[in-house]
Tab-separated table of C-alpha atoms in Angstrom:
chain	number	residue	atom	x	y	z
A	1	UNK	CA	89.667	-270.751	-167.235
A	2	UNK	CA	92.269	-273.411	-165.476
A	3	UNK	CA	90.163	-274.031	-162.418
A	4	UNK	CA	86.983	-275.624	-164.489
A	5	UNK	CA	89.704	-277.879	-165.711
A	6	UNK	CA	90.064	-279.372	-162.015
A	7	UNK	CA	88.242	-282.488	-162.566
A	8	UNK	CA	88.718	-285.287	-159.980
A	9	UNK	CA	89.758	-288.125	-163.005
A	10	UNK	CA	86.990	-290.490	-162.649
A	11	UNK	CA	84.360	-287.577	-162.708
A	12	UNK	CA	85.502	-286.805	-166.099
A	13	UNK	CA	83.126	-286.852	-169.066
A	14	UNK	CA	84.173	-287.513	-172.510
A	15	UNK	CA	84.360	-284.655	-174.832
A	16	UNK	CA	86.173	-285.797	-177.970
A	17	UNK	CA	87.110	-288.574	-179.519
A	18	UNK	CA	89.786	-291.386	-179.182
A	19	UNK	CA	93.037	-289.697	-180.324
A	20	UNK	CA	91.883	-286.226	-180.457
A	21	UNK	CA	94.886	-283.916	-179.959
A	22	UNK	CA	95.323	-281.581	-177.229
A	23	UNK	CA	94.817	-278.669	-179.441
A	24	UNK	CA	91.601	-279.702	-181.312
A	25	UNK	CA	90.502	-280.633	-177.637
A	26	UNK	CA	91.168	-277.066	-176.652
A	27	UNK	CA	89.396	-275.619	-179.758
A	28	UNK	CA	86.134	-277.377	-179.120
A	29	UNK	CA	86.368	-275.512	-175.318
A	30	UNK	CA	87.022	-278.850	-173.856
A	31	UNK	CA	89.870	-279.513	-171.247
A	32	UNK	CA	92.996	-281.804	-171.683
A	33	UNK	CA	94.946	-283.906	-169.363
A	34	UNK	CA	96.851	-286.465	-170.438
A	35	UNK	CA	98.345	-287.539	-166.995
A	36	UNK	CA	96.273	-290.326	-165.900
A	37	UNK	CA	95.807	-293.598	-168.065
A	38	UNK	CA	92.136	-294.679	-168.749
A	39	UNK	CA	90.308	-292.060	-168.247
A	40	UNK	CA	89.574	-289.840	-170.464
A	41	UNK	CA	91.910	-287.005	-171.520
A	42	UNK	CA	90.018	-285.050	-173.241
A	43	UNK	CA	86.949	-283.679	-170.933
A	44	UNK	CA	84.064	-281.619	-170.354
A	45	UNK	CA	85.083	-278.377	-167.569
A	46	UNK	CA	83.021	-277.856	-164.638
A	47	UNK	CA	80.228	-275.706	-165.010
A	48	UNK	CA	80.557	-272.011	-163.920
A	49	UNK	CA	79.568	-271.464	-160.643
A	50	UNK	CA	77.200	-268.285	-160.507
A	51	UNK	CA	75.042	-266.366	-158.273
A	52	UNK	CA	72.408	-263.678	-158.468
A	53	UNK	CA	72.757	-260.084	-157.440
A	54	UNK	CA	71.060	-257.389	-157.473
A	55	UNK	CA	73.152	-254.352	-158.983
A	56	UNK	CA	74.073	-251.815	-157.378
A	57	UNK	CA	74.308	-248.842	-160.330
A	58	UNK	CA	70.766	-247.955	-160.161
A	59	UNK	CA	70.675	-246.987	-164.140
A	60	UNK	CA	71.438	-250.507	-165.192
A	61	UNK	CA	68.323	-251.817	-163.648
A	62	UNK	CA	65.825	-253.335	-165.839
A	63	UNK	CA	62.043	-252.900	-164.445
A	64	UNK	CA	60.343	-255.984	-162.691
A	65	UNK	CA	57.330	-254.571	-161.605
A	66	UNK	CA	55.149	-251.437	-162.086
A	67	UNK	CA	54.950	-247.956	-160.437
A	68	UNK	CA	53.937	-248.127	-157.176
A	69	UNK	CA	54.623	-251.746	-156.520
A	70	UNK	CA	55.005	-253.030	-152.997
A	71	UNK	CA	58.086	-254.650	-151.849
A	72	UNK	CA	56.565	-258.039	-150.869
A	73	UNK	CA	54.801	-257.949	-153.947
A	74	UNK	CA	58.232	-257.121	-155.849
A	75	UNK	CA	60.120	-259.870	-153.862
A	76	UNK	CA	57.302	-262.326	-154.073
A	77	UNK	CA	58.457	-262.218	-157.540
A	78	UNK	CA	61.637	-262.894	-157.257
A	79	UNK	CA	63.155	-259.621	-157.847
A	80	UNK	CA	65.465	-256.796	-156.048
A	81	UNK	CA	63.662	-253.675	-154.278
A	82	UNK	CA	65.280	-250.728	-153.333
A	83	UNK	CA	62.909	-247.510	-153.208
A	84	UNK	CA	65.955	-244.901	-154.091
A	85	UNK	CA	66.757	-242.769	-156.296
A	86	UNK	CA	64.134	-241.414	-158.178
A	87	UNK	CA	63.162	-241.529	-161.861
A	88	UNK	CA	64.349	-245.581	-161.583
A	89	UNK	CA	62.929	-248.542	-161.054
A	90	UNK	CA	62.462	-250.023	-157.613
A	91	UNK	CA	61.728	-253.315	-158.327
A	92	UNK	CA	64.407	-254.834	-161.003
A	93	UNK	CA	65.630	-257.693	-161.779
A	94	UNK	CA	69.091	-259.800	-160.066
A	95	UNK	CA	71.889	-259.800	-162.490
A	96	UNK	CA	73.567	-263.398	-162.707
A	97	UNK	CA	77.837	-263.400	-161.765
A	98	UNK	CA	79.911	-265.532	-162.393
A	99	UNK	CA	82.039	-266.855	-158.598
């Protein structure tokens, strides 16, 4: 993603070798920008930002508890709790999504 390559030139970490081409650099999953001298032109992208969310679709829930688990015991385990609908886990794992 383009926004992952917006790294301050002084904070770039080298991702290639001296003289690497833009094509080779991108092929190995790195960013290439030759506009600033004396900093790495082929560099590592920024880490993707992720956040934990409780999935909205009750049928995609992955069980994190046991039948009859209490909400506070579920959240103590770091999981989501929603006591509805019937027939699906009420205590279930978060999903991670990219911001």
